[in-house]
Amino acid sequence: EIVMTQSPATLSVSPGERATLSCRASQSVSSNLAWYQQKPGQAPRLLIYGASTRATGIPARFSGSGSGTEFTLTISSLQSEDFAVYYCQQYKNWPSTFGQGTKLEIK
Amino acid sequence: QVQLVQSGAEVKKPGASVKVSCKASGYSFTSYGISWVRQAPGQGLEWMGWISAYNGNTNYAQKLQGRVTMTTDTSTTTAYLELGSLRSDDTAVYYCARTYSGYDYWGQGTLVTVSS
């Protein structure tokens, strides 16, 4: 199975600053990569699919890039509601697999 | 609007089975698959499997093979997850999610607690 590794485990950033989250796949997933945001007590929310396409209703400050094995989620100017846990997921091969998550916290 | 509404919390004893439902509305049910994902307390997301609502084809996580069954009822636009031979480490919130490219709509989650 494809192993997804996210870094860092925790990222401390001040509101208004840029956050960059990384996700690495153990083998190529092409562009079959999604990003999710999860807040405590809530279901995950799809942010990005196809590595770089924003899902419906997702603000433009969220952007995704990469292909193959290296991917990045960038949040250009952090708002208070963006502090949460972020997961990447590959859906190229069965089983689909998630990264372990990056917790984005307020600095 | 698209909605996935799951059944309520369950408490089960080790060795028992649990069946969780996921009622879909607001879209063409058979045009999408449904995936099931679980999250143990304080842990990350674990993919459990996928079912095509069109023809019932399934793909399960290898570690759950033999204990998990996913089904759909197109007449009621409902997906079901059944997990048997429950163990304490099956305690988790179980989510269904509409599947296409990524999982764009999720149910609210169902807490399953396995305890003697």
mmCIF file of C-alpha atoms in Angstrom:
data_model
loop_
_atom_site.group_PDB
_atom_site.id
_atom_site.type_symbol
_atom_site.label_atom_id
_atom_site.label_comp_id
_atom_site.label_asym_id
_atom_site.label_seq_id
_atom_site.Cartn_x
_atom_site.Cartn_y
_atom_site.Cartn_z
ATOM 1 C CA GLU A 1 0.000 0.000 0.000
ATOM 2 C CA ILE A 2 1.054 3.597 -0.591
ATOM 3 C CA VAL A 3 2.275 5.330 2.555
ATOM 4 C CA MET A 4 1.495 9.035 2.881
ATOM 5 C CA THR A 5 3.809 11.062 5.126
ATOM 6 C CA GLN A 6 2.892 14.575 6.215
ATOM 7 C CA SER A 7 5.242 17.179 7.649
ATOM 8 C CA PRO A 8 5.497 18.813 10.015
ATOM 9 C CA ALA A 9 3.329 17.076 12.602
ATOM 10 C CA THR A 10 2.542 20.457 14.168
ATOM 11 C CA LEU A 11 2.905 23.888 12.586
ATOM 12 C CA SER A 12 2.675 27.096 14.628
ATOM 13 C CA VAL A 13 1.811 30.175 12.567
ATOM 14 C CA SER A 14 0.460 33.625 13.389
ATOM 15 C CA PRO A 15 -2.843 34.837 11.923
ATOM 16 C CA GLY A 16 -2.288 36.653 8.643
ATOM 17 C CA GLU A 17 0.861 34.721 7.841
ATOM 18 C CA ARG A 18 1.351 31.992 5.230
ATOM 19 C CA ALA A 19 1.270 28.295 6.111
ATOM 20 C CA THR A 20 2.870 25.582 3.994
ATOM 21 C CA LEU A 21 2.029 21.927 4.669
ATOM 22 C CA SER A 22 3.766 19.018 2.960
ATOM 23 C CA CYS A 23 2.689 15.540 1.967
ATOM 24 C CA ARG A 24 4.903 12.845 0.459
ATOM 25 C CA ALA A 25 3.791 9.581 -1.137
ATOM 26 C CA SER A 26 5.897 6.413 -1.015
ATOM 27 C CA GLN A 27 5.268 5.962 -4.751
ATOM 28 C CA SER A 28 3.775 8.086 -7.475
ATOM 29 C CA VAL A 29 0.074 8.902 -7.136
ATOM 30 C CA SER A 30 0.104 11.188 -10.182
ATOM 31 C CA SER A 31 -2.400 13.946 -9.310
ATOM 32 C CA ASN A 32 -4.782 11.688 -7.396
ATOM 33 C CA LEU A 33 -4.325 13.591 -4.163
ATOM 34 C CA ALA A 34 -6.835 15.334 -1.898
ATOM 35 C CA TRP A 35 -6.505 17.597 1.122
ATOM 36 C CA TYR A 36 -8.995 17.779 4.013
ATOM 37 C CA GLN A 37 -9.478 20.069 6.987
ATOM 38 C CA GLN A 38 -10.863 18.692 10.226
ATOM 39 C CA LYS A 39 -11.924 20.647 13.290
ATOM 40 C CA PRO A 40 -12.615 19.036 16.681
ATOM 41 C CA GLY A 41 -15.890 17.160 16.769
ATOM 42 C CA GLN A 42 -16.529 17.633 13.059
ATOM 43 C CA ALA A 43 -16.263 15.494 9.953
ATOM 44 C CA PRO A 44 -13.400 16.219 7.561
ATOM 45 C CA ARG A 45 -14.035 18.826 4.880
ATOM 46 C CA LEU A 46 -12.675 18.472 1.351
ATOM 47 C CA LEU A 47 -10.432 21.392 0.411
ATOM 48 C CA ILE A 48 -8.494 20.257 -2.657
ATOM 49 C CA TYR A 49 -8.801 17.352 -5.086
ATOM 50 C CA GLY A 50 -6.746 16.435 -8.129
ATOM 51 C CA ALA A 51 -3.776 17.890 -6.210
ATOM 52 C CA SER A 52 -4.655 21.477 -7.128
ATOM 53 C CA THR A 53 -8.414 21.947 -7.725
ATOM 54 C CA ARG A 54 -10.287 23.719 -4.970
ATOM 55 C CA ALA A 55 -13.530 22.049 -3.915
ATOM 56 C CA THR A 56 -16.809 23.932 -4.108
ATOM 57 C CA GLY A 57 -16.967 26.874 -1.715
ATOM 58 C CA ILE A 58 -13.323 26.722 -0.633
ATOM 59 C CA PRO A 59 -11.719 30.173 -0.322
ATOM 60 C CA ALA A 60 -8.991 31.158 -2.766
ATOM 61 C CA ARG A 61 -6.435 31.461 0.067
ATOM 62 C CA PHE A 62 -6.202 27.646 -0.034
ATOM 63 C CA SER A 63 -4.066 26.275 -2.849
ATOM 64 C CA GLY A 64 -2.582 22.900 -3.647
ATOM 65 C CA SER A 65 0.385 21.977 -5.795
ATOM 66 C CA GLY A 66 2.561 19.041 -6.735
ATOM 67 C CA SER A 67 2.322 15.745 -8.567
ATOM 68 C CA GLY A 68 3.918 12.331 -8.386
ATOM 69 C CA THR A 69 5.208 11.986 -4.837
ATOM 70 C CA GLU A 70 5.537 15.535 -3.463
ATOM 71 C CA PHE A 71 2.581 17.761 -2.636
ATOM 72 C CA THR A 72 2.007 21.040 -0.854
ATOM 73 C CA LEU A 73 -1.016 22.756 0.655
ATOM 74 C CA THR A 74 -0.570 26.502 1.066
ATOM 75 C CA ILE A 75 -2.824 28.806 3.032
ATOM 76 C CA SER A 76 -1.851 32.288 1.942
ATOM 77 C CA SER A 77 -3.097 34.408 4.854
ATOM 78 C CA LEU A 78 -4.284 32.477 7.884
ATOM 79 C CA GLN A 79 -7.676 33.289 9.330
ATOM 80 C CA SER A 80 -8.753 32.248 12.820
ATOM 81 C CA GLU A 81 -11.045 29.571 11.387
ATOM 82 C CA ASP A 82 -8.147 27.883 9.563
ATOM 83 C CA PHE A 83 -6.524 26.495 12.711
ATOM 84 C CA ALA A 84 -7.324 22.798 12.503
ATOM 85 C CA VAL A 85 -5.848 19.444 11.505
ATOM 86 C CA TYR A 86 -5.118 18.837 7.825
ATOM 87 C CA TYR A 87 -4.910 15.460 6.114
ATOM 88 C CA CYS A 88 -3.740 14.446 2.669
ATOM 89 C CA GLN A 89 -5.152 11.367 0.940
ATOM 90 C CA GLN A 90 -4.171 9.435 -2.153
ATOM 91 C CA TYR A 91 -6.887 7.803 -4.194
ATOM 92 C CA LYS A 92 -4.817 6.475 -7.092
ATOM 93 C CA ASN A 93 -4.532 2.929 -5.767
ATOM 94 C CA TRP A 94 -6.499 0.663 -3.467
ATOM 95 C CA PRO A 95 -6.373 0.906 -0.566
ATOM 96 C CA SER A 96 -6.793 4.646 -0.432
ATOM 97 C CA THR A 97 -4.531 5.993 2.298
ATOM 98 C CA PHE A 98 -4.355 9.102 4.453
ATOM 99 C CA GLY A 99 -1.412 10.909 5.932
ATOM 100 C CA GLN A 100 -1.164 11.075 9.701
ATOM 101 C CA GLY A 101 -2.181 14.750 9.719
ATOM 102 C CA THR A 102 -0.631 18.148 10.393
ATOM 103 C CA LYS A 103 -2.009 20.188 13.271
ATOM 104 C CA LEU A 104 -1.998 23.884 12.429
ATOM 105 C CA GLU A 105 -1.972 25.884 15.635
ATOM 106 C CA ILE A 106 -1.923 29.558 16.533
ATOM 107 C CA LYS A 107 1.508 30.975 17.305
ATOM 108 C CA GLN B 1 -28.609 20.054 -1.051
ATOM 109 C CA VAL B 2 -26.450 16.976 -0.702
ATOM 110 C CA GLN B 3 -26.760 15.324 2.695
ATOM 111 C CA LEU B 4 -25.496 12.129 4.248
ATOM 112 C CA VAL B 5 -27.214 11.361 7.542
ATOM 113 C CA GLN B 6 -25.886 8.530 9.655
ATOM 114 C CA SER B 7 -27.504 6.424 12.330
ATOM 115 C CA GLY B 8 -26.939 7.058 16.010
ATOM 116 C CA ALA B 9 -24.264 6.018 18.449
ATOM 117 C CA GLU B 10 -23.879 2.360 19.378
ATOM 118 C CA VAL B 11 -22.404 0.514 22.344
ATOM 119 C CA LYS B 12 -21.453 -3.093 21.689
ATOM 120 C CA LYS B 13 -19.752 -5.901 23.566
ATOM 121 C CA PRO B 14 -16.607 -7.556 22.236
ATOM 122 C CA GLY B 15 -17.430 -10.200 19.674
ATOM 123 C CA ALA B 16 -20.712 -8.576 18.647
ATOM 124 C CA SER B 17 -21.563 -6.942 15.307
ATOM 125 C CA VAL B 18 -22.660 -3.421 14.466
ATOM 126 C CA LYS B 19 -24.504 -2.058 11.448
ATOM 127 C CA VAL B 20 -24.278 1.658 10.651
ATOM 128 C CA SER B 21 -26.512 3.332 8.089
ATOM 129 C CA CYS B 22 -25.883 6.360 5.887
ATOM 130 C CA LYS B 23 -28.966 7.936 4.266
ATOM 131 C CA ALA B 24 -28.098 9.971 1.165
ATOM 132 C CA SER B 25 -30.224 12.729 -0.338
ATOM 133 C CA GLY B 26 -29.934 15.638 -2.740
ATOM 134 C CA TYR B 27 -28.110 13.861 -5.569
ATOM 135 C CA SER B 28 -28.318 10.888 -7.918
ATOM 136 C CA PHE B 29 -27.390 8.092 -5.507
ATOM 137 C CA THR B 30 -26.197 5.608 -8.115
ATOM 138 C CA SER B 31 -23.861 8.118 -9.783
ATOM 139 C CA TYR B 32 -21.341 8.049 -6.928
ATOM 140 C CA GLY B 33 -19.611 5.583 -4.684
ATOM 141 C CA ILE B 34 -19.677 5.643 -0.912
ATOM 142 C CA SER B 35 -16.534 5.243 1.145
ATOM 143 C CA TRP B 36 -16.307 4.455 4.842
ATOM 144 C CA VAL B 37 -13.607 5.993 7.013
ATOM 145 C CA ARG B 38 -13.097 5.608 10.745
ATOM 146 C CA GLN B 39 -11.264 7.610 13.360
ATOM 147 C CA ALA B 40 -10.250 6.173 16.702
ATOM 148 C CA PRO B 41 -10.208 8.604 19.651
ATOM 149 C CA GLY B 42 -7.420 11.155 19.193
ATOM 150 C CA GLN B 43 -6.145 9.398 16.067
ATOM 151 C CA GLY B 44 -6.065 10.004 12.329
ATOM 152 C CA LEU B 45 -8.320 8.852 9.511
ATOM 153 C CA GLU B 46 -8.404 5.196 8.475
ATOM 154 C CA TRP B 47 -9.895 4.095 5.160
ATOM 155 C CA MET B 48 -12.160 1.077 5.551
ATOM 156 C CA GLY B 49 -13.478 0.513 2.078
ATOM 157 C CA TRP B 50 -15.652 1.639 -0.801
ATOM 158 C CA ILE B 51 -18.840 0.526 -2.464
ATOM 159 C CA SER B 52 -20.258 1.474 -5.833
ATOM 160 C CA ALA B 53 -23.858 2.553 -5.415
ATOM 161 C CA TYR B 54 -24.338 1.763 -9.106
ATOM 162 C CA ASN B 55 -23.551 -1.965 -9.102
ATOM 163 C CA GLY B 56 -22.572 -2.868 -5.527
ATOM 164 C CA ASN B 57 -18.919 -3.564 -6.292
ATOM 165 C CA THR B 58 -16.782 -3.291 -3.185
ATOM 166 C CA ASN B 59 -13.173 -2.864 -2.146
ATOM 167 C CA TYR B 60 -12.234 -3.404 1.489
ATOM 168 C CA ALA B 61 -9.165 -2.669 3.566
ATOM 169 C CA GLN B 62 -7.189 -5.876 3.839
ATOM 170 C CA LYS B 63 -6.988 -5.686 7.634
ATOM 171 C CA LEU B 64 -10.805 -5.778 7.832
ATOM 172 C CA GLN B 65 -11.380 -8.541 5.271
ATOM 173 C CA GLY B 66 -13.720 -11.160 6.642
ATOM 174 C CA ARG B 67 -15.202 -8.838 9.265
ATOM 175 C CA VAL B 68 -16.596 -6.002 7.130
ATOM 176 C CA THR B 69 -19.538 -5.866 4.733
ATOM 177 C CA MET B 70 -20.689 -2.803 2.825
ATOM 178 C CA THR B 71 -24.033 -2.732 1.067
ATOM 179 C CA THR B 72 -26.419 -0.245 -0.480
ATOM 180 C CA ASP B 73 -30.176 -0.086 -0.915
ATOM 181 C CA THR B 74 -30.948 2.013 -3.972
ATOM 182 C CA SER B 75 -34.680 2.066 -3.185
ATOM 183 C CA THR B 76 -33.999 4.025 0.006
ATOM 184 C CA THR B 77 -30.682 5.618 -1.105
ATOM 185 C CA THR B 78 -29.001 4.234 1.965
ATOM 186 C CA ALA B 79 -25.549 2.741 2.416
ATOM 187 C CA TYR B 80 -24.727 0.329 5.196
ATOM 188 C CA LEU B 81 -21.548 -0.703 6.977
ATOM 189 C CA GLU B 82 -21.540 -3.891 9.009
ATOM 190 C CA LEU B 83 -18.535 -4.814 11.130
ATOM 191 C CA GLY B 84 -18.399 -8.094 13.001
ATOM 192 C CA SER B 85 -16.272 -9.743 15.698
ATOM 193 C CA LEU B 86 -15.852 -6.360 17.334
ATOM 194 C CA ARG B 87 -12.802 -5.668 19.471
ATOM 195 C CA SER B 88 -11.950 -2.792 21.764
ATOM 196 C CA ASP B 89 -9.725 -1.250 19.097
ATOM 197 C CA ASP B 90 -12.759 -0.918 16.815
ATOM 198 C CA THR B 91 -13.967 1.877 19.094
ATOM 199 C CA ALA B 92 -14.086 4.880 16.783
ATOM 200 C CA VAL B 93 -16.219 7.406 14.964
ATOM 201 C CA TYR B 94 -17.327 5.905 11.667
ATOM 202 C CA TYR B 95 -17.950 8.201 8.685
ATOM 203 C CA CYS B 96 -19.525 7.634 5.302
ATOM 204 C CA ALA B 97 -18.475 9.913 2.459
ATOM 205 C CA ARG B 98 -19.630 10.467 -1.102
ATOM 206 C CA THR B 99 -16.797 9.474 -3.379
ATOM 207 C CA TYR B 100 -15.725 10.740 -6.741
ATOM 208 C CA SER B 101 -12.424 12.612 -6.894
ATOM 209 C CA GLY B 102 -11.872 12.931 -3.213
ATOM 210 C CA TYR B 103 -14.656 12.686 -0.676
ATOM 211 C CA ASP B 104 -16.766 15.800 -1.108
ATOM 212 C CA TYR B 105 -19.642 15.188 1.297
ATOM 213 C CA TRP B 106 -19.430 13.418 4.628
ATOM 214 C CA GLY B 107 -21.908 12.107 7.124
ATOM 215 C CA GLN B 108 -21.874 13.508 10.635
ATOM 216 C CA GLY B 109 -20.197 10.403 12.030
ATOM 217 C CA THR B 110 -21.393 7.539 14.213
ATOM 218 C CA LEU B 111 -19.598 6.720 17.451
ATOM 219 C CA VAL B 112 -19.244 2.996 17.996
ATOM 220 C CA THR B 113 -17.986 2.026 21.440
ATOM 221 C CA VAL B 114 -16.860 -1.533 22.077
ATOM 222 C CA SER B 115 -16.748 -2.318 25.763
ATOM 223 C CA SER B 116 -17.496 -5.223 28.052
#
